[in-house]
Tab-separated table of C-alpha atoms in Angstrom:
chain	number	residue	atom	x	y	z
O	45	MET	CA	46.592	-25.716	-9.252
O	46	SER	CA	43.845	-23.265	-10.590
O	47	LEU	CA	40.042	-23.957	-9.428
O	48	PHE	CA	39.015	-22.000	-12.893
O	49	PHE	CA	38.890	-23.458	-16.229
O	50	ASP	CA	42.139	-22.253	-18.730
O	51	ASN	CA	40.177	-19.083	-20.881
O	52	ASN	CA	42.938	-20.108	-23.867
O	53	LYS	CA	41.418	-23.463	-23.111
O	54	LEU	CA	37.710	-22.090	-23.841
O	55	PHE	CA	37.459	-21.206	-28.390
O	56	ASP	CA	38.860	-23.698	-30.128
O	57	ALA	CA	40.522	-23.223	-34.018
O	58	GLU	CA	36.362	-22.757	-35.924
O	59	GLY	CA	35.691	-20.180	-32.808
O	60	HIS	CA	33.535	-22.013	-31.287
O	61	LEU	CA	32.862	-23.332	-27.828
O	62	THR	CA	35.300	-26.455	-26.764
O	63	ASP	CA	33.641	-29.343	-25.001
O	64	ASP	CA	35.289	-28.593	-21.636
O	65	GLY	CA	34.420	-24.668	-22.161
O	66	LEU	CA	30.820	-25.975	-22.071
O	67	TYR	CA	31.154	-28.681	-18.960
O	68	ALA	CA	33.372	-25.077	-17.629
O	69	LEU	CA	30.213	-22.774	-18.016
O	70	LYS	CA	28.047	-26.110	-16.514
O	71	ASP	CA	30.276	-26.181	-13.422
O	72	GLY	CA	30.490	-22.681	-12.739
O	73	THR	CA	33.903	-23.074	-13.156
O	74	LEU	CA	34.956	-20.064	-15.355
O	75	ASP	CA	36.215	-17.238	-14.439
O	76	ASP	CA	33.866	-13.605	-14.302
O	77	LEU	CA	35.936	-12.876	-18.068
O	78	GLY	CA	35.663	-16.129	-19.234
O	79	ALA	CA	32.148	-16.831	-17.860
O	80	LEU	CA	31.410	-13.048	-20.103
O	81	GLU	CA	32.962	-14.713	-23.621
O	82	ALA	CA	31.049	-17.607	-23.137
O	83	ALA	CA	27.683	-16.042	-22.932
O	84	GLU	CA	27.981	-13.904	-25.321
O	85	HIS	CA	29.192	-16.104	-27.604
O	86	LEU	CA	26.143	-18.439	-26.744
O	87	THR	CA	23.990	-14.990	-27.383
O	88	PHE	CA	24.618	-15.891	-31.478
O	89	CYS	CA	25.914	-18.789	-32.104
O	90	ASP	CA	22.981	-22.048	-32.130
O	91	TYR	CA	25.135	-24.307	-32.478
O	92	CYS	CA	27.208	-23.424	-29.257
O	93	LEU	CA	23.834	-23.089	-27.606
O	94	LEU	CA	22.424	-26.264	-28.981
O	95	ARG	CA	25.248	-28.130	-27.788
O	96	TYR	CA	24.668	-25.966	-24.270
O	97	THR	CA	21.817	-26.926	-24.111
O	98	ALA	CA	22.186	-30.019	-25.054
O	99	LEU	CA	24.357	-30.446	-22.021
O	100	ILE	CA	21.900	-28.636	-19.497
O	101	ASP	CA	18.905	-31.584	-20.809
O	102	ALA	CA	21.012	-34.252	-19.874
O	103	ALA	CA	21.507	-33.295	-16.335
O	104	PRO	CA	19.390	-34.963	-13.676
O	105	GLU	CA	15.548	-34.605	-13.048
O	106	CYS	CA	16.172	-33.551	-10.062
O	107	LEU	CA	18.825	-30.641	-11.255
O	108	LYS	CA	16.247	-29.262	-13.786
O	109	THR	CA	13.263	-28.056	-11.010
O	110	PRO	CA	12.930	-25.679	-8.428
O	111	MET	CA	13.364	-27.384	-4.901
O	112	ARG	CA	10.191	-25.465	-4.214
O	113	ASP	CA	7.068	-23.336	-6.020
O	114	LEU	CA	7.908	-19.235	-6.241
O	115	ILE	CA	5.299	-18.236	-7.782
O	116	PRO	CA	3.639	-17.776	-4.675
O	117	GLN	CA	5.405	-16.342	-2.592
O	118	VAL	CA	6.362	-13.636	-5.495
O	119	GLN	CA	2.851	-12.821	-6.182
O	120	ASN	CA	2.089	-11.859	-2.096
O	121	LEU	CA	5.480	-9.444	-2.560
O	122	MET	CA	4.208	-7.623	-6.027
O	123	ARG	CA	0.135	-7.975	-3.924
O	124	LEU	CA	2.297	-6.235	-0.727
O	125	ARG	CA	3.918	-3.571	-2.961
O	126	ARG	CA	0.458	-2.918	-5.000
O	127	PHE	CA	-0.898	-2.402	-1.476
O	128	ARG	CA	2.053	0.079	-0.169
O	129	ILE	CA	2.019	1.964	-3.576
O	130	MET	CA	-2.027	2.719	-3.186
O	131	THR	CA	-1.821	3.505	0.577
O	132	ASN	CA	1.128	6.348	-0.192
O	133	ARG	CA	-0.436	7.391	-3.049
O	134	TYR	CA	-3.825	7.870	-0.815
O	135	VAL	CA	-2.333	9.066	2.145
O	136	SER	CA	-0.431	11.740	-0.202
O	137	THR	CA	-3.238	12.871	-1.207
O	138	ALA	CA	-5.257	12.742	1.415
O	139	ALA	CA	-2.675	15.079	2.766
O	140	ALA	CA	-2.743	17.417	0.205
O	141	VAL	CA	-6.394	17.780	0.495
O	142	ALA	CA	-6.135	18.377	4.130
O	143	LEU	CA	-3.746	20.948	4.105
O	144	ALA	CA	-5.529	22.280	1.167
O	145	PHE	CA	-8.208	22.704	2.851
O	146	MET	CA	-6.631	23.884	6.014
O	147	MET	CA	-4.535	26.931	4.219
O	148	TRP	CA	-8.189	28.196	2.113
O	149	ARG	CA	-10.264	27.947	5.974
O	150	CYS	CA	-6.654	30.353	7.844
O	151	ILE	CA	-6.687	32.428	4.403
O	152	SER	CA	-10.467	33.358	4.469
O	153	ILE	CA	-10.396	33.909	8.615
O	154	GLY	CA	-7.738	36.060	8.076
O	155	ALA	CA	-9.151	37.631	5.122
O	156	VAL	CA	-10.283	41.857	5.903
O	157	ASP	CA	-11.186	44.056	4.356
O	158	ILE	CA	-8.786	46.442	2.914
O	159	THR	CA	-11.740	49.999	1.750
O	160	VAL	CA	-12.956	50.036	5.495
O	161	PRO	CA	-9.746	52.233	7.216
O	162	GLN	CA	-9.002	50.563	10.638
O	163	LEU	CA	-6.932	53.192	11.943
O	164	ASN	CA	-9.939	54.774	15.170
O	165	GLN	CA	-11.299	50.649	15.049
O	166	ALA	CA	-10.363	48.592	17.796
O	167	THR	CA	-9.122	45.495	16.707
O	168	GLU	CA	-10.064	42.033	17.611
O	169	PRO	CA	-6.854	39.918	18.145
O	170	ARG	CA	-6.958	37.391	15.636
O	171	PRO	CA	-6.788	33.476	16.573
O	172	SER	CA	-3.600	31.821	16.660
O	173	PHE	CA	-2.662	29.267	13.946
O	174	GLY	CA	-3.348	26.346	16.797
O	175	GLN	CA	-6.407	27.793	17.135
O	176	THR	CA	-7.592	27.913	13.552
O	177	VAL	CA	-6.047	24.382	12.867
O	178	SER	CA	-8.398	23.147	15.762
O	179	THR	CA	-11.379	24.931	14.813
O	180	VAL	CA	-10.617	23.100	11.277
O	181	VAL	CA	-9.899	20.091	12.025
O	182	GLY	CA	-13.239	20.005	14.929
O	183	GLY	CA	-15.390	21.339	12.173
O	184	PHE	CA	-13.884	18.326	9.453
O	185	TYR	CA	-15.197	15.815	12.756
O	186	LYS	CA	-18.492	17.929	13.505
O	187	SER	CA	-19.159	17.555	9.421
O	188	LEU	CA	-18.188	13.534	9.456
O	189	ASP	CA	-19.896	12.951	12.779
O	190	ASN	CA	-23.366	14.804	11.059
O	191	ALA	CA	-22.897	12.387	7.888
O	192	TYR	CA	-22.458	9.450	9.981
O	193	ARG	CA	-25.871	10.536	12.164
O	194	ASP	CA	-27.581	11.174	8.924
O	195	PHE	CA	-26.493	8.403	7.371
O	196	THR	CA	-27.762	6.020	10.375
O	197	LEU	CA	-30.821	7.833	10.369
O	198	VAL	CA	-31.480	6.951	6.922
O	199	ALA	CA	-30.338	3.114	6.997
O	200	GLN	CA	-32.845	2.878	10.135
O	201	SER	CA	-35.808	4.906	8.649
O	202	GLY	CA	-35.344	1.828	5.791
O	203	ILE	CA	-35.334	-1.064	8.548
O	204	ASP	CA	-38.420	0.667	9.689
O	205	GLN	CA	-40.115	1.307	6.584
O	206	LEU	CA	-39.305	-2.986	5.717
O	207	LYS	CA	-40.418	-4.051	8.660
O	208	THR	CA	-43.482	-2.421	8.000
O	209	GLN	CA	-43.751	-4.050	5.112
O	210	ASN	CA	-43.739	-7.223	6.099
O	211	GLY	CA	-45.770	-7.207	9.034
O	212	SER	CA	-48.733	-5.368	6.916
O	213	THR	CA	-48.622	-8.649	4.153
O	214	THR	CA	-48.073	-10.945	7.156
O	215	ALA	CA	-50.994	-9.215	8.264
O	216	GLN	CA	-53.312	-9.115	4.841
O	217	GLY	CA	-52.397	-12.947	4.661
O	218	ASP	CA	-54.040	-14.162	8.090
């Protein structure tokens, strides 16, 4: 005895799905070919689709509702994917900008005036690539430190001004 439904009994003489075929589709006892044929038939036959929908509606309520709500899990996955995409974009952009600045700095340091003949002059040793990268990265961190220090000074002066304004208004009120 086969576990699968006989595909020859899937359709009746008029070309509609039989009742046994609909039950087999609902129960999942159709093989792959039978399931594909039934699904294709349901895409264009409204009569069979209504019968199949009524068959599903007659199922117990516990089979119609999902076991748990999947919306929070899907939303969390979407947030995680959006975070990864945005992070990858920003990291790629930052790496490209850093590489561009580093190459620009290396080219500007290594630029030599071609018009002056340098055959008889002693040449200074050119810095190595590692020294150039170290110089560029050190300059970047130094400028970042200066920007942070300037921001701190501006914020501190604003706080001092607020303290003085508050102190002067209380002094006038006394």
